mmCIF file of C-alpha atoms in Angstrom:
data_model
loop_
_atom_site.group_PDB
_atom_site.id
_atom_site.type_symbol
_atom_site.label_atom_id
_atom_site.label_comp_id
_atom_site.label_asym_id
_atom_site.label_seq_id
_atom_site.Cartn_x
_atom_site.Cartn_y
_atom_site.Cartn_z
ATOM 1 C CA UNK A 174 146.401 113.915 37.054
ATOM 2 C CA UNK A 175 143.237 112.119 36.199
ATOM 3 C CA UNK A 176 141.102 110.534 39.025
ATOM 4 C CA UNK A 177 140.951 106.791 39.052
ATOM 5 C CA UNK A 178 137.832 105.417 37.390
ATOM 6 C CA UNK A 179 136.096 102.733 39.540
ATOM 7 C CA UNK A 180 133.811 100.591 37.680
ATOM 8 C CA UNK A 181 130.800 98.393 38.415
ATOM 9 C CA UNK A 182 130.160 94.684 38.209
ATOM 10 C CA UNK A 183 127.473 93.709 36.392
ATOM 11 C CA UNK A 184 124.878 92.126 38.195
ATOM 12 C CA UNK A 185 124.538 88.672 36.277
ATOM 13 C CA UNK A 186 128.549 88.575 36.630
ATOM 14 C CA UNK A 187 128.448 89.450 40.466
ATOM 15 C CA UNK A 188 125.767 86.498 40.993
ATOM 16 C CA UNK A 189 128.247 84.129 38.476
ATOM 17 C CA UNK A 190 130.853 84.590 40.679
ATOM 18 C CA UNK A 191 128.798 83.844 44.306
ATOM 19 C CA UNK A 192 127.915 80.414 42.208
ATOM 20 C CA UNK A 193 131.580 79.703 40.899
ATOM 21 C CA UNK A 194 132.921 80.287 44.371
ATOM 22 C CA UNK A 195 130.287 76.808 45.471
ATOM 23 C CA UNK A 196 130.959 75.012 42.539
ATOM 24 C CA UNK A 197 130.813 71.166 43.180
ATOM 25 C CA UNK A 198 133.060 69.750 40.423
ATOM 26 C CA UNK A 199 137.069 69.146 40.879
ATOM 27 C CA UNK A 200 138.234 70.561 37.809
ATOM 28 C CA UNK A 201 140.188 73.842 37.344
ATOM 29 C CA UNK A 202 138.142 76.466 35.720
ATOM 30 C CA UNK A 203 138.197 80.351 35.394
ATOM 31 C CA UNK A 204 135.842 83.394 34.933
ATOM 32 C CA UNK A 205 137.619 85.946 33.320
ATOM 33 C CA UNK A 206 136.474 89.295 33.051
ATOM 34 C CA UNK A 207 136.770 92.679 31.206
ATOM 35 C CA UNK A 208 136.068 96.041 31.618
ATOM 36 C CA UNK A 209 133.004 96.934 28.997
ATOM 37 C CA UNK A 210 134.343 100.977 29.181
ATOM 38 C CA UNK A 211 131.468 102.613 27.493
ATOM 39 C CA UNK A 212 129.068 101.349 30.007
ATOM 40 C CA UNK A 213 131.807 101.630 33.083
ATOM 41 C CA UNK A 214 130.968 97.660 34.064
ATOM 42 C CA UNK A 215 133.481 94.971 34.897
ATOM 43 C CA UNK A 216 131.637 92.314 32.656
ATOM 44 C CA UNK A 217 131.982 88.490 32.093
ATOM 45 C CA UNK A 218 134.200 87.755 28.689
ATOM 46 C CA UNK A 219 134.876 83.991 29.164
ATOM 47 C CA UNK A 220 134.420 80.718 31.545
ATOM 48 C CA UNK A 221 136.732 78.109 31.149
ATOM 49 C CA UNK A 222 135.827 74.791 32.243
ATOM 50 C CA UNK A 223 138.137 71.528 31.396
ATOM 51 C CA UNK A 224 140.516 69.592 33.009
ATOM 52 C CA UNK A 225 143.076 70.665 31.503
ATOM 53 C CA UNK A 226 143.646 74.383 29.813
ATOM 54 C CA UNK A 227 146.831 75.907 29.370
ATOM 55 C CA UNK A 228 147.710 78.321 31.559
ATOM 56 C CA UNK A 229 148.344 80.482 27.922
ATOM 57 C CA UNK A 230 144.651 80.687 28.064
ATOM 58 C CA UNK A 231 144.790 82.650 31.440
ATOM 59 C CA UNK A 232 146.986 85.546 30.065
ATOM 60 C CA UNK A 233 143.988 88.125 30.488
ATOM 61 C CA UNK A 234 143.028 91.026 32.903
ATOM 62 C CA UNK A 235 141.012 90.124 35.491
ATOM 63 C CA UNK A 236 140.779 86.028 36.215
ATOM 64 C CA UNK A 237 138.868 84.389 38.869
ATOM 65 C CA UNK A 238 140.414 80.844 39.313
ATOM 66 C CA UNK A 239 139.631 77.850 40.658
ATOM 67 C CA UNK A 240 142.435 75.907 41.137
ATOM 68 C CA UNK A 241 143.038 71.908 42.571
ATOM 69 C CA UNK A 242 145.634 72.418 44.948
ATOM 70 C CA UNK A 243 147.243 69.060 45.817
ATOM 71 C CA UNK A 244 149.102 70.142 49.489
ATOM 72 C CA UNK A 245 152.688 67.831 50.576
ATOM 73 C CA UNK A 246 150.578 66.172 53.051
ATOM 74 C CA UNK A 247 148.235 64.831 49.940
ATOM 75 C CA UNK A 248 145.413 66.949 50.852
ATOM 76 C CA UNK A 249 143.509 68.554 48.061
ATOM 77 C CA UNK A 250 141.902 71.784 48.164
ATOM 78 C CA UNK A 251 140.179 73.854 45.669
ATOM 79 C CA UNK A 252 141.505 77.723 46.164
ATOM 80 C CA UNK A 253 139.357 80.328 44.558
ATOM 81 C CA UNK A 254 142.331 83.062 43.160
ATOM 82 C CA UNK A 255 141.812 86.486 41.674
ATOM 83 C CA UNK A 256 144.952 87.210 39.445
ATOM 84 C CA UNK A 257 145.245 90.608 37.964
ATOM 85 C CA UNK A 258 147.333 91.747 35.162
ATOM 86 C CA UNK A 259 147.585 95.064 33.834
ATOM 87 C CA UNK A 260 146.698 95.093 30.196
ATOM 88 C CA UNK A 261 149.619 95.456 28.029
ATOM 89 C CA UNK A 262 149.594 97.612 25.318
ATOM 90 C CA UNK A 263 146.099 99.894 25.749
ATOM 91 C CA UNK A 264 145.257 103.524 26.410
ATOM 92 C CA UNK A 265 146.811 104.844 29.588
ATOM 93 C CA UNK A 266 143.100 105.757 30.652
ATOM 94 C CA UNK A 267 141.687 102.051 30.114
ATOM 95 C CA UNK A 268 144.872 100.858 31.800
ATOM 96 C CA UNK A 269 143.550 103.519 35.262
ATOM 97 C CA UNK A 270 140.218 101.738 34.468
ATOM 98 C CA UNK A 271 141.404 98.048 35.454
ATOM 99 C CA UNK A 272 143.721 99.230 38.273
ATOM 100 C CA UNK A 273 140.792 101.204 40.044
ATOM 101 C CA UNK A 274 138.278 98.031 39.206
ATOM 102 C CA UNK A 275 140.260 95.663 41.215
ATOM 103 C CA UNK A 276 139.469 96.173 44.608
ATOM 104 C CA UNK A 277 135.928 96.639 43.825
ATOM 105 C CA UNK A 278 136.018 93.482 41.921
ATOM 106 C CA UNK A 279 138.064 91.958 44.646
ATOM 107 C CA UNK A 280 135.658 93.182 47.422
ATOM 108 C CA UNK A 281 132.294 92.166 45.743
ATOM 109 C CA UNK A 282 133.315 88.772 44.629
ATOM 110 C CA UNK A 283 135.119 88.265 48.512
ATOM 111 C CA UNK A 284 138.013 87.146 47.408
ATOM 112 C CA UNK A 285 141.260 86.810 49.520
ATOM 113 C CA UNK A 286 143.703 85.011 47.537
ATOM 114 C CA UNK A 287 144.446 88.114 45.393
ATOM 115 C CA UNK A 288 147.860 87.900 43.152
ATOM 116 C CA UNK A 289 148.893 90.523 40.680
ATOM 117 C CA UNK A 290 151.261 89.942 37.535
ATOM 118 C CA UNK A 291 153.088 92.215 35.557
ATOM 119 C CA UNK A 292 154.141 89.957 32.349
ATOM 120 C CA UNK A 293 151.542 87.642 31.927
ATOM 121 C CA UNK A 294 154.266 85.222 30.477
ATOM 122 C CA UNK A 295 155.380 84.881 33.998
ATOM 123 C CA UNK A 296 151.854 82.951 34.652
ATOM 124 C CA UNK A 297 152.676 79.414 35.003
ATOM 125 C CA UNK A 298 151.338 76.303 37.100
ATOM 126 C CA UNK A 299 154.847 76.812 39.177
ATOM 127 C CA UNK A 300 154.072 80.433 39.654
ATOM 128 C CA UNK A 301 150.707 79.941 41.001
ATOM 129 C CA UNK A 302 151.412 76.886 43.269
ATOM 130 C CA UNK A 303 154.935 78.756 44.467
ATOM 131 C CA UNK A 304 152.051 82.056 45.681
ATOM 132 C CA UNK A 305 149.771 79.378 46.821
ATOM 133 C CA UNK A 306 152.254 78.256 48.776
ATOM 134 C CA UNK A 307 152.242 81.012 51.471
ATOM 135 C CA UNK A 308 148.291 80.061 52.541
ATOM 136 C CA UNK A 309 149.563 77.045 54.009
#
């Protein structure tokens, strides 16, 4: 079998993230990321920053989000989540790419709300705030 292939975060995406996770506004926003596989990088391919996006806009590989969590009690918080699907429908070789990425994505961006998806049509505001749910 093939050995997993770990890649690297770029550096301007690794210092994106440190900023995103101190970000000052209220709204929900996301980094997502890609895997650039000729140069073996995890690199930035979009920020999203409105009040409201669809959550169809999330249906990618590697998403760094930063979600306004209203809690029962009326508190708000602003969890930073890493959600990680496995890309549908590409080479069994890019797919090993993304799975052996993760943790060093996960790791270098210190991240500990980390929630994977298997049909990205399964990612919903319900779906997020129901995982969201066991950090109380």
């Amino acid at each position: 079998s093939e050995s997993l292939v770990v890649c690297d975060v770029a550096e301007d995406l690794v210092e994106k993230l440190r900023k995103f996770r101190f970000r000052k506004e209220t709204n929900n926003a996301a980094i997502i990321m890609k895997i650039d596989k000729d140069k073996r990088l995890v690199v930035l391919d979009e920020e999203l920053e409105r009040n409201n996006f669809s959550f169809f806009n999330l249906r990618k590989t590697f998403i760094v989000y930063s979600y306004k969590y209203q809690h029962d009690d009326g508190r708000v918080s602003y969890p930073l989540c890493f959600i990680f699907s496995s890309p549908v429908g590409c080479k069994p070789e890019q797919q090993m790419m993304y799975a052996g990425s993760k943790n060093k994505l996960v790791q270098t961006a210190e991240l500990t709300k980390v929630f994977e998806i298997r049909n990205t049509e399964d990612l919903t505001e319900e779906w997020l705030r129901e995982k969201l749910g066991f950090f109380h």
